[in-house]
Coordinates of C-alpha atoms and ligand atoms in Angstrom, one line a residue:
X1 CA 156.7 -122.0 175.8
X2 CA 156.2 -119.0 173.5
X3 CA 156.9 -115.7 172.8
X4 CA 155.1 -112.9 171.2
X5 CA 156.0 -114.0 167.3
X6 CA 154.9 -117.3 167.6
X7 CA 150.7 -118.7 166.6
X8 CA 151.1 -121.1 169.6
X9 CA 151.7 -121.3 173.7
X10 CA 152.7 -124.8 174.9
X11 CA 151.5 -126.1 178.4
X12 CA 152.2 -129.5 179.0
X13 CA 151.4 -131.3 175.8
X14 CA 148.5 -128.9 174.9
X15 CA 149.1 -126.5 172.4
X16 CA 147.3 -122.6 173.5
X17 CA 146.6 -120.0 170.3
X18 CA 148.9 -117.3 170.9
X19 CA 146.7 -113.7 169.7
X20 CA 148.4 -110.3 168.8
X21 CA 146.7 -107.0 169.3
X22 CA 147.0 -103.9 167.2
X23 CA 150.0 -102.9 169.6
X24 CA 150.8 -104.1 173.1
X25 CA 151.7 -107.6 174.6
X26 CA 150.0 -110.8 173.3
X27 CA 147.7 -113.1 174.8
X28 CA 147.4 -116.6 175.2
X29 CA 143.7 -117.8 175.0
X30 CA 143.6 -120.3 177.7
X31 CA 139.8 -120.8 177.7
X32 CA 140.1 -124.4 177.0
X33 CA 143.0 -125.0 179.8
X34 CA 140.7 -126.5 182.1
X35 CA 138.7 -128.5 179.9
X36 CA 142.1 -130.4 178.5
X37 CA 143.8 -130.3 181.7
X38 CA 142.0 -129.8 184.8
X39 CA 143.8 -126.9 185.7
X40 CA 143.1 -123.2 186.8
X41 CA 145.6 -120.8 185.9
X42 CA 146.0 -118.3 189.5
X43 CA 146.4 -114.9 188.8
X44 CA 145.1 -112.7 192.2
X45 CA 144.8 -109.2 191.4
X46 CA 144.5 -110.1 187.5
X47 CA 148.5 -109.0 187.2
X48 CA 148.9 -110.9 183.8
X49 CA 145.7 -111.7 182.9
X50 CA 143.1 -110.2 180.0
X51 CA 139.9 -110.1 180.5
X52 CA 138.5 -109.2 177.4
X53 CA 139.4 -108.0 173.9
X54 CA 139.1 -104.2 173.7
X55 CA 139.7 -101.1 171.0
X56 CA 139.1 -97.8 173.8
X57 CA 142.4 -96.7 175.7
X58 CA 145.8 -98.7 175.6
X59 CA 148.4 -98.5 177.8
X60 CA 152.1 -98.8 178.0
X61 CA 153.3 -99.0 181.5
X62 CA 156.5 -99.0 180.7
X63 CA 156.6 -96.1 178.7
X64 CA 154.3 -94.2 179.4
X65 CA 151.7 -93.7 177.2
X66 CA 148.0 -94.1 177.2
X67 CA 145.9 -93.5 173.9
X68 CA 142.2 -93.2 173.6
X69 CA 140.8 -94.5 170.1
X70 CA 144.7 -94.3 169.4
X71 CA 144.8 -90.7 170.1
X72 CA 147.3 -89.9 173.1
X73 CA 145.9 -88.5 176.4
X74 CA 148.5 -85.2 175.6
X75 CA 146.9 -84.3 172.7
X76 CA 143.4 -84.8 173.7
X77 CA 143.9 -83.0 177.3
X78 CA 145.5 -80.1 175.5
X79 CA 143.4 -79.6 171.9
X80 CA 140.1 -81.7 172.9
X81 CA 136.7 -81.3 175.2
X82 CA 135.4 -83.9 177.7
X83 CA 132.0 -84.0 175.8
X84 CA 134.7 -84.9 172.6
X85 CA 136.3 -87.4 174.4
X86 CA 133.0 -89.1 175.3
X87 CA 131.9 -88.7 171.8
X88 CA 135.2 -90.7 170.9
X89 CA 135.0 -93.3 173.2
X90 CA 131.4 -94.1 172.5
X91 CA 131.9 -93.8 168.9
X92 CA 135.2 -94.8 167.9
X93 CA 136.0 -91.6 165.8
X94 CA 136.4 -87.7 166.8
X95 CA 133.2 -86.0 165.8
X96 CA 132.9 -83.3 163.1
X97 CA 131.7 -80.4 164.2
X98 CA 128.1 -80.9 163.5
X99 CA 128.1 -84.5 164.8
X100 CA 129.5 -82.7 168.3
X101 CA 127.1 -80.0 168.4
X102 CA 124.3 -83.0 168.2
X103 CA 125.7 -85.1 170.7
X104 CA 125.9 -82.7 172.9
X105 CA 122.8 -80.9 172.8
X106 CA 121.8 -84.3 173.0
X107 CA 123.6 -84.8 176.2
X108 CA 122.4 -81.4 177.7
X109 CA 118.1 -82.7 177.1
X110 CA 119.5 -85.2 180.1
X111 CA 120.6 -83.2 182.3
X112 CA 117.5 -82.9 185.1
X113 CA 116.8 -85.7 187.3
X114 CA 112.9 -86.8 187.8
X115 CA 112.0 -84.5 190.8
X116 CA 111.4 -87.3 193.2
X117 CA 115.4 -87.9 193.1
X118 CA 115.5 -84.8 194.7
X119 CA 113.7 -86.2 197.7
X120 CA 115.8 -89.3 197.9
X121 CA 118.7 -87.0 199.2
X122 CA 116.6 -86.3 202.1
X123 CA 117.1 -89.5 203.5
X124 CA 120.7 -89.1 203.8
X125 CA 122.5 -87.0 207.0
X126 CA 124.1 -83.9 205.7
X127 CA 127.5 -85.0 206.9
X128 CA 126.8 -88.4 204.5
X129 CA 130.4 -88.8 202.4
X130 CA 129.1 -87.7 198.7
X131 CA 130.3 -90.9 197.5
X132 CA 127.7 -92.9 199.8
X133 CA 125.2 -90.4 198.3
X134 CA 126.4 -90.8 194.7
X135 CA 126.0 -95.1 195.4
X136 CA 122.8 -94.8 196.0
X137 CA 121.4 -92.2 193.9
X138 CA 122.9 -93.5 190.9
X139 CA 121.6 -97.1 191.8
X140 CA 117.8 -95.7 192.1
X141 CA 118.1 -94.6 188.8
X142 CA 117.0 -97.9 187.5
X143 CA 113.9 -97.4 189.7
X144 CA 112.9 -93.9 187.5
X145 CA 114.1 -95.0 184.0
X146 CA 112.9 -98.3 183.4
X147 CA 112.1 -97.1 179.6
X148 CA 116.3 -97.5 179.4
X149 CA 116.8 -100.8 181.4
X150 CA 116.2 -103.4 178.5
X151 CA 120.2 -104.1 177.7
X152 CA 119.3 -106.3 174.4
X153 CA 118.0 -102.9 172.7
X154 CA 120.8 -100.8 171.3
X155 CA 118.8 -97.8 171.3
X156 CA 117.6 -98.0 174.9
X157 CA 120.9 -98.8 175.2
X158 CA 122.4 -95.6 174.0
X159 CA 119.5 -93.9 176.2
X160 CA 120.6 -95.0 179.6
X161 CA 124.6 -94.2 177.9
X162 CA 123.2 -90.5 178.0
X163 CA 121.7 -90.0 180.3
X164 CA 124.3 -91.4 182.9
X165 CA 126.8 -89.2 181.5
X166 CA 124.2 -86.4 181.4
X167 CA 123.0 -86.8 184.9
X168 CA 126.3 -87.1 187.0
X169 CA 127.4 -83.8 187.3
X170 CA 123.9 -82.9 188.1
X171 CA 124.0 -85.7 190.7
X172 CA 127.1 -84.5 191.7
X173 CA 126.3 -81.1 192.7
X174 CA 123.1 -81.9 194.0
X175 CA 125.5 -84.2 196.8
X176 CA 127.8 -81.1 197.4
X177 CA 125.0 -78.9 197.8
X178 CA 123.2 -81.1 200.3
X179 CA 126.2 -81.5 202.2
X180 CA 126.7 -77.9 202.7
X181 CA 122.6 -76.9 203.4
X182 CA 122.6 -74.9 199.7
X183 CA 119.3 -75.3 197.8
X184 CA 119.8 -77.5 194.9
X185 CA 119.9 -75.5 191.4
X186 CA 118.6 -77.3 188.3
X187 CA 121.0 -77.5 185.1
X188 CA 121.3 -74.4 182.9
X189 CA 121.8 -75.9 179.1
X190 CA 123.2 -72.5 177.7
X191 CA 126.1 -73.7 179.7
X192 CA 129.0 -76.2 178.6
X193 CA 128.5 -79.4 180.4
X194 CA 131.5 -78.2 182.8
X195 CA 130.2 -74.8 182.8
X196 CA 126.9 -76.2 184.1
X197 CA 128.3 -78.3 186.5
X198 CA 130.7 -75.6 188.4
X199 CA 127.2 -73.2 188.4
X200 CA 124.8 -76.3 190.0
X201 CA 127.7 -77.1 192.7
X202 CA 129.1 -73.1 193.2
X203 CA 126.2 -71.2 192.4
X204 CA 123.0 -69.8 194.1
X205 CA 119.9 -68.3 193.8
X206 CA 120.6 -65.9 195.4
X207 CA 122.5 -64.2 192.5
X208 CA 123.8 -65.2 189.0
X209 CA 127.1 -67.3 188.9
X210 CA 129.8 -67.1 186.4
X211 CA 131.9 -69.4 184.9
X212 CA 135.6 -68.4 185.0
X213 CA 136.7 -69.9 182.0
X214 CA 140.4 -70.4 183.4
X215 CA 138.4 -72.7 185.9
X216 CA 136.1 -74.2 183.4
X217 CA 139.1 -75.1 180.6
X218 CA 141.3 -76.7 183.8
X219 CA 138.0 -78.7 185.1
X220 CA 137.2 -80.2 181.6
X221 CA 140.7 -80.8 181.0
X222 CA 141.0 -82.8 184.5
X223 CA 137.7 -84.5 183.2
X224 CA 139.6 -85.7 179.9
X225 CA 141.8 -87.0 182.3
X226 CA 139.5 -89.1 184.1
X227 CA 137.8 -90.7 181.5
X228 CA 138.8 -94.1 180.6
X229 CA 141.8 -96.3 181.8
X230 CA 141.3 -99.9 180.4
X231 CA 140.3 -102.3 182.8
X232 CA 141.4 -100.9 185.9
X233 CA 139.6 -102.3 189.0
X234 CA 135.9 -99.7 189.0
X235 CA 135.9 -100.6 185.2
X236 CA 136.1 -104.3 185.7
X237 CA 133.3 -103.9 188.3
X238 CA 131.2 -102.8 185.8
X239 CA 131.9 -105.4 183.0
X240 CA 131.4 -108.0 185.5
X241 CA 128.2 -106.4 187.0
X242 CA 127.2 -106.0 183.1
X243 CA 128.4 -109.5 182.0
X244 CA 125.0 -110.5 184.5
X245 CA 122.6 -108.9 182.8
X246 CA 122.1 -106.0 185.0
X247 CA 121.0 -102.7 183.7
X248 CA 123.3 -99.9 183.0
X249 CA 122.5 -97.8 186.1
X250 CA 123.3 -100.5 188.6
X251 CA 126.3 -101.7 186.9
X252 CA 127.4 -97.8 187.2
X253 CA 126.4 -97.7 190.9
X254 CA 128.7 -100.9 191.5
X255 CA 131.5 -98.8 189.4
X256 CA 131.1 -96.1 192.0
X257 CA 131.4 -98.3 195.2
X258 CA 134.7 -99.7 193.4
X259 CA 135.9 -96.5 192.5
X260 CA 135.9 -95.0 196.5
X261 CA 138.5 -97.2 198.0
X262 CA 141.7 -95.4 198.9
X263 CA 143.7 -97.6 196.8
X264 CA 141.5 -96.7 193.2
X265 CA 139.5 -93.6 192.9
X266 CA 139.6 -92.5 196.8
X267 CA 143.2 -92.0 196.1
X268 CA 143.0 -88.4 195.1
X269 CA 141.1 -87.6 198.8
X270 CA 143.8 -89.4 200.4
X271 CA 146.6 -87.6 198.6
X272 CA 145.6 -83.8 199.3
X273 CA 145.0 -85.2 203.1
X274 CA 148.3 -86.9 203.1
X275 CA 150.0 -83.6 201.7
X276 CA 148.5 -81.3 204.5
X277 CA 149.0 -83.5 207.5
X278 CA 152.9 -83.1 205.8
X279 CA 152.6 -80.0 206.0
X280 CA 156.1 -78.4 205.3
X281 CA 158.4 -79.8 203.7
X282 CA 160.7 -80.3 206.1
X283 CA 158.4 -83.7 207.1
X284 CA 159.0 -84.7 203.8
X285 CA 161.7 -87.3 204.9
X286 CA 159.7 -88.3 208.2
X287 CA 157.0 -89.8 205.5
X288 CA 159.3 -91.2 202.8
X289 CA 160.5 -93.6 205.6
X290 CA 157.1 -94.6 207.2
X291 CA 156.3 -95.4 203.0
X292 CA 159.5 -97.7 202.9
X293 CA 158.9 -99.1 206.3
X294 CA 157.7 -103.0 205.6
X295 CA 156.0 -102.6 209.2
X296 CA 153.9 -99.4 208.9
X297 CA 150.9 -100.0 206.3
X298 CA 151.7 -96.1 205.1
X299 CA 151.6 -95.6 201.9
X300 CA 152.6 -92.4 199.9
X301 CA 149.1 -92.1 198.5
X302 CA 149.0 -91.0 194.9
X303 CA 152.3 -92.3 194.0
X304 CA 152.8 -96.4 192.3
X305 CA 150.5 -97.6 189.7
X306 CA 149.8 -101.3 188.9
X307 CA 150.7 -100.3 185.0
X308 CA 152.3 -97.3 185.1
X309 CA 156.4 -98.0 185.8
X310 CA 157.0 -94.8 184.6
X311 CA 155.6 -91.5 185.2
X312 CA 151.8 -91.4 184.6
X313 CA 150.9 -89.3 181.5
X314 CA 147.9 -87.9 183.1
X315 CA 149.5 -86.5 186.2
X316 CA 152.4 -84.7 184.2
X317 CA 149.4 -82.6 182.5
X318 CA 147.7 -82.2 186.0
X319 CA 150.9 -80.7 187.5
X320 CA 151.1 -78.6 184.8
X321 CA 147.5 -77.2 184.9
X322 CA 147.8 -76.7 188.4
X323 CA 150.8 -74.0 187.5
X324 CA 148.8 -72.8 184.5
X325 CA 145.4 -72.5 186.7
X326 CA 147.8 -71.1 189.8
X327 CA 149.2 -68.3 187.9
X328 CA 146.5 -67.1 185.9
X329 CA 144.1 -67.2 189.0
X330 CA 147.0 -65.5 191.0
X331 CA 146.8 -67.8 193.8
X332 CA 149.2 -70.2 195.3
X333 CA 148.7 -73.3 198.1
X334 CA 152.1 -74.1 200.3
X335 CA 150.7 -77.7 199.8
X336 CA 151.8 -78.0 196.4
X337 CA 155.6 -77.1 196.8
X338 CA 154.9 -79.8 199.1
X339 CA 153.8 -81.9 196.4
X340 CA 156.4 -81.1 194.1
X341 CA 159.4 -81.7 197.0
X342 CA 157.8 -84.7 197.8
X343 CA 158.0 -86.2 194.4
X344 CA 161.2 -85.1 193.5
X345 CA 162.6 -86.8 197.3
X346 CA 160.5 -89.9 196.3
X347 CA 162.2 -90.2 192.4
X348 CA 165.6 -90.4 193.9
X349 CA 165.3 -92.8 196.7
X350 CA 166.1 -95.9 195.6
X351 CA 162.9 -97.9 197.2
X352 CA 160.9 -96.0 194.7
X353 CA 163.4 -96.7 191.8
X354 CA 163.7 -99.6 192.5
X355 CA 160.1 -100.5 192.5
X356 CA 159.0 -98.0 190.1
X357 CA 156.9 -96.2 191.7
X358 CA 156.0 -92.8 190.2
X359 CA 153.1 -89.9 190.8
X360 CA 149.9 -91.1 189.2
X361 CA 146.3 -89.5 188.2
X362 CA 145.4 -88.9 191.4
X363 CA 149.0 -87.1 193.1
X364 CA 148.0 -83.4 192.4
X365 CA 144.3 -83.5 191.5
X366 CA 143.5 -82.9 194.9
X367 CA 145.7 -79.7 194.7
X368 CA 143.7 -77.9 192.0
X369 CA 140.6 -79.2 192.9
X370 CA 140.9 -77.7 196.8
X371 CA 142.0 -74.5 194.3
X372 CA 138.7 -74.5 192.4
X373 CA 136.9 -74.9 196.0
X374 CA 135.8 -78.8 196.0
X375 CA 136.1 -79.9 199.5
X376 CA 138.3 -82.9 199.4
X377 CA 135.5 -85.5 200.3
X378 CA 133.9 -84.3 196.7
X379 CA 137.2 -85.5 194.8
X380 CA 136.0 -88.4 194.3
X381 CA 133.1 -87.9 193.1
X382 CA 134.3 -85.7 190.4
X383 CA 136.8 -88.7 189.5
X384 CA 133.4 -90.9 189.1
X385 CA 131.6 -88.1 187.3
X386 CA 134.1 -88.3 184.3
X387 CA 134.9 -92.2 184.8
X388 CA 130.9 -92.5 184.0
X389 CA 131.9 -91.8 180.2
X390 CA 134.8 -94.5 180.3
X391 CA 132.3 -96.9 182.0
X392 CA 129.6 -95.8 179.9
X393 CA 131.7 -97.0 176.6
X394 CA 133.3 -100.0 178.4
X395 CA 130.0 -101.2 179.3
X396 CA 128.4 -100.8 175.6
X397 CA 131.7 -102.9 174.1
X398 CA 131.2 -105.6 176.7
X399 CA 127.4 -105.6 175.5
X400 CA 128.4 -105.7 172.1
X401 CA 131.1 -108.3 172.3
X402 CA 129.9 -112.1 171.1
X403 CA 132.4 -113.1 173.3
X404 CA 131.3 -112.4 176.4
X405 CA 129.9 -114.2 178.7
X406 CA 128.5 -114.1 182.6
X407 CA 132.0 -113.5 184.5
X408 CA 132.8 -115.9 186.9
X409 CA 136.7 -116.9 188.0
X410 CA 137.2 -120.6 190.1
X411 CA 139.8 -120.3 192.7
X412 CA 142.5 -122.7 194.4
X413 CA 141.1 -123.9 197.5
X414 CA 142.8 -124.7 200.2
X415 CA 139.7 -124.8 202.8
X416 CA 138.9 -128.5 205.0
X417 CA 138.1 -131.3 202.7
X418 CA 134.9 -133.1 203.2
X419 CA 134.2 -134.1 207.1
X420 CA 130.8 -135.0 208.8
X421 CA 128.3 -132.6 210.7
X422 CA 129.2 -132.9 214.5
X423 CA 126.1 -132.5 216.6
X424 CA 126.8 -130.0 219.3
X425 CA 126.6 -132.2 222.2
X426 CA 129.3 -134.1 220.9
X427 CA 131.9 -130.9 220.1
Ligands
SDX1 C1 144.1 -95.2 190.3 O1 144.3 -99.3 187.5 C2 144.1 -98.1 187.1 O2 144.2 -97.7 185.9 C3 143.8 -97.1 188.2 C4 143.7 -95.6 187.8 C5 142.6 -95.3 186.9 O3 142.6 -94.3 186.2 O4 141.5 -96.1 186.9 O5 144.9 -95.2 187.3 C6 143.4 -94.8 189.1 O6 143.6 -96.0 191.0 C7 145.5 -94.8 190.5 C8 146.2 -95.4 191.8 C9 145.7 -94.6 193.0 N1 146.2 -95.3 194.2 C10 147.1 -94.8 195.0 O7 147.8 -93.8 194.7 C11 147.3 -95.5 196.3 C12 148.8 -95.7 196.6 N2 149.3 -96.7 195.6 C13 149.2 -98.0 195.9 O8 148.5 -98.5 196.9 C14 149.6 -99.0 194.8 O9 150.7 -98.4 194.1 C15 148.6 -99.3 193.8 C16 147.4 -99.9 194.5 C17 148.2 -98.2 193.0 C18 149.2 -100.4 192.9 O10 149.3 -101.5 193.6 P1 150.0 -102.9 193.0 O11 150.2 -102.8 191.5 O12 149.1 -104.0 193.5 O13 151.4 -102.9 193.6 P2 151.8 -103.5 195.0 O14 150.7 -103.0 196.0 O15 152.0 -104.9 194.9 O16 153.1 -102.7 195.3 C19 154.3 -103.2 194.7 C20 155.4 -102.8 195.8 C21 155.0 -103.2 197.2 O17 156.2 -103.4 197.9 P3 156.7 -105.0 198.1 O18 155.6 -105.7 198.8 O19 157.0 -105.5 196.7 O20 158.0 -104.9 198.9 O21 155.5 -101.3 195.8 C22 155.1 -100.9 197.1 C23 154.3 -102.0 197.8 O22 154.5 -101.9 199.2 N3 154.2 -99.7 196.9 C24 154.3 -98.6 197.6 C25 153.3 -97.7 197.1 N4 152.7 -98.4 196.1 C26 153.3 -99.6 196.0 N5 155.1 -98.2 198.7 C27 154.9 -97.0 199.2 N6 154.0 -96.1 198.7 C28 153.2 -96.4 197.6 N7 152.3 -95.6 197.2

């Protein structure tokens, strides 16, 4: 066997090369396993498995802690920008101010769509979920900007990098605005990227919009918060839609349609819902059963983590921007005394001791985004509109890596072994 000092893993009488990261647990390279032994390791849901060699965000689960380029999420949420972070994660180091102010004036000369994109929402019904709308959309993409589809050139590469993370707010707003019968409003680049997002999905024609900056600061800060989490499931999706050759756009679109489940990115919908049909807390108890109870498929949604066995990082700086954004804006929602109540009822019963289970990312997003005036089916969508950066960088390194290769697990079957066809007069 090994452990995390040795050079070697033994299994069977095959020796395994043991690897150690910059920090974190090792790895076993088992690439050769099957090849010397006719074996497949099983690992469903990937629990101790690697996929790939990474330097962007680490984890530690057990502690807590999730660093960006090695710089924790904290620090960054409190002292940095999105467009920062996205500078980071795309090129290893914090910018200087210069190098900022070019990336993201850079970023901002990507912010309009081709005007026929504008026409593709048409197709949709008004009531369409803006996550069906964001699928699709972003997927077209590849049909407008084919001059940023070629993956083996780094510069068309970095291209299609911008102008994903340029265009999803855009493409954001454009699916709140149809859903609600507003006229779509084109970027304004004298805004901040965040600034010009809350103005395409809030504003009108009608009259000139301004950004509250409390609002702004709290958005980008949420943002920050979003941006990158290792391989969780949506980024996965994209490395293995990437490992195929497929261009950037559709490998984002395929990000997006992993991100909506109510078990990933949909969590944060699910939450604020869950908290309302609560209601008061005096329900609290009435849900903290149906969670524990083996026979009702209830989950308390925003709470657990497949990582995280302690308290996620990121939602101990959303709880505390919702008080921040709460007070400044003098306004208050009953629904997140219910939140707070409910977590501190969930961190003493023992079933979610026990199984560590603690508020994640997406517990009281919902709560300041309902705040700002997103309707909870955008939530979502904001979480994919800051993911896009995470992606965006994931996707470049996965690229960039010799060692990858076309994804593609083997399984243990357990299906019929070989039989001959029946004709069906004889069934
Ligand atoms: C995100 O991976 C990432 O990094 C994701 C993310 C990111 O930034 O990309 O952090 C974003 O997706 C956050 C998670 C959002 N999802 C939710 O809040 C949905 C509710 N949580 C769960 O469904 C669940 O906790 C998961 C999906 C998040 C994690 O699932 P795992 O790791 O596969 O764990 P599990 O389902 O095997 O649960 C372990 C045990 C089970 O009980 P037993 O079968 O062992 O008896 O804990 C129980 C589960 O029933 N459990 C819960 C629970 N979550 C897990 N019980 C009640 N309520 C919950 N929320």
């Amino acid at each position: 066997m090994s452990d995390a000092d040795t050079q070697t893993m033994t299994i069977g009488d095959k020796q395994y090369p043991v690897r150690h990261g910059s920090v974190g647990p090792a790895v076993t390279d088992i690439r050769k396993l099957y090849a010397q032994t006719g074996m497949f390791t099983y690992d469903p849901g990937f629990t101790s498995t690697a996929s790939c060699e990474s330097t962007l965000t680490y984890i530690d689960g057990d502690e807590g802690v999730l660093l960006h380029r090695g710089y924790p999420i904290g620090q960054l949420a409190e002292q940095s920008s999105f467009m920062e972070v996205a500078y980071l994660l795309l090129n290893h180091e914090l910018p200087s101010a210069a190098e900022l102010d070019k990336f993201t004036y850079t970023i901002s000369r990507h912010t309009m769509l081709h005007e026929q994109l504008a026409q593709f929402y048409r197709g949709f019904r008004r009531d369409a979920h803006p996550m069906a709308i964001m699928c699709g959309v972003v997927g077209a993409l590849s049909a407008f900007y084919h001059d940023s589809t070629d993956i083996a050139d780094p510069h068309q590469r970095m291209i299609a990098s911008h102008r994903l993370i340029a265009k999803m707010p855009t493409i954001a707003a454009m699916a709140y605005k149809y859903s609600v019968g507003q006229p779509f409003l084109y970027p304004d680049n004298s805004l901040s990227y965040t600034g010009n997002f809350l103005r395409m999905t809030f504003g009108v024609p009608a009259e000139p919009y301004e950004v509250n900056p409390v609002v702004e600061r709290a958005l980008d800060r949420i943002f920050i918060l979003h941006a990158d989490h290792e391989q969780n499931a949506s980024t996965s999706t994209v490395r293995l839609a990437g490992s195929s050759g497929a261009n950037p756009f559709a490998c984002i679109a395929a990000g997006i349609a992993c991100l909506w489940g109510p078990a990933h990115g949909g969590a944060n919908e699910a939450a604020l819902n869950m908290l309302r049909e609560i209601g008061t807390p005096d329900r609290i108890p009435e849900y903290i059963a149906r969670a524990k109870d083996k026979n009702d498929p209830f989950r308390l949604m925003g709470f657990g983590h497949r990582v995280y066995k302690n308290y996620d990082p990121r939602a101990t700086v959303m709880q505390k921007t919702v008080r921040e954004v709460f007070d400044s804006l003098g306004v208050s929602d009953p629904v997140f005394e219910t939140a707070l109540q409910l977590e501190e009822i969930a961190l003493k019963d023992e079933y979610f001791a026990e199984k560590k289970l603690f508020p994640n990312v997406d517990f009281y997003s919902g709560v300041i985004l309902s705040a700002i005036g997103f309707p909870t089916t955008m939530f979502t969508a904001l979480f994919a509109l800051a993911r896009t950066v995470g992606w965006v960088a994931q996707w470049n390194e996965m690229i960039s890596d010799p060692e990858q290769k076309i994804g593609r697990p083997r399984q243990l079957y357990t299906g019929p072994t070989q039989r001959d066809y029946v004709p069906v007069g004889e069934r």
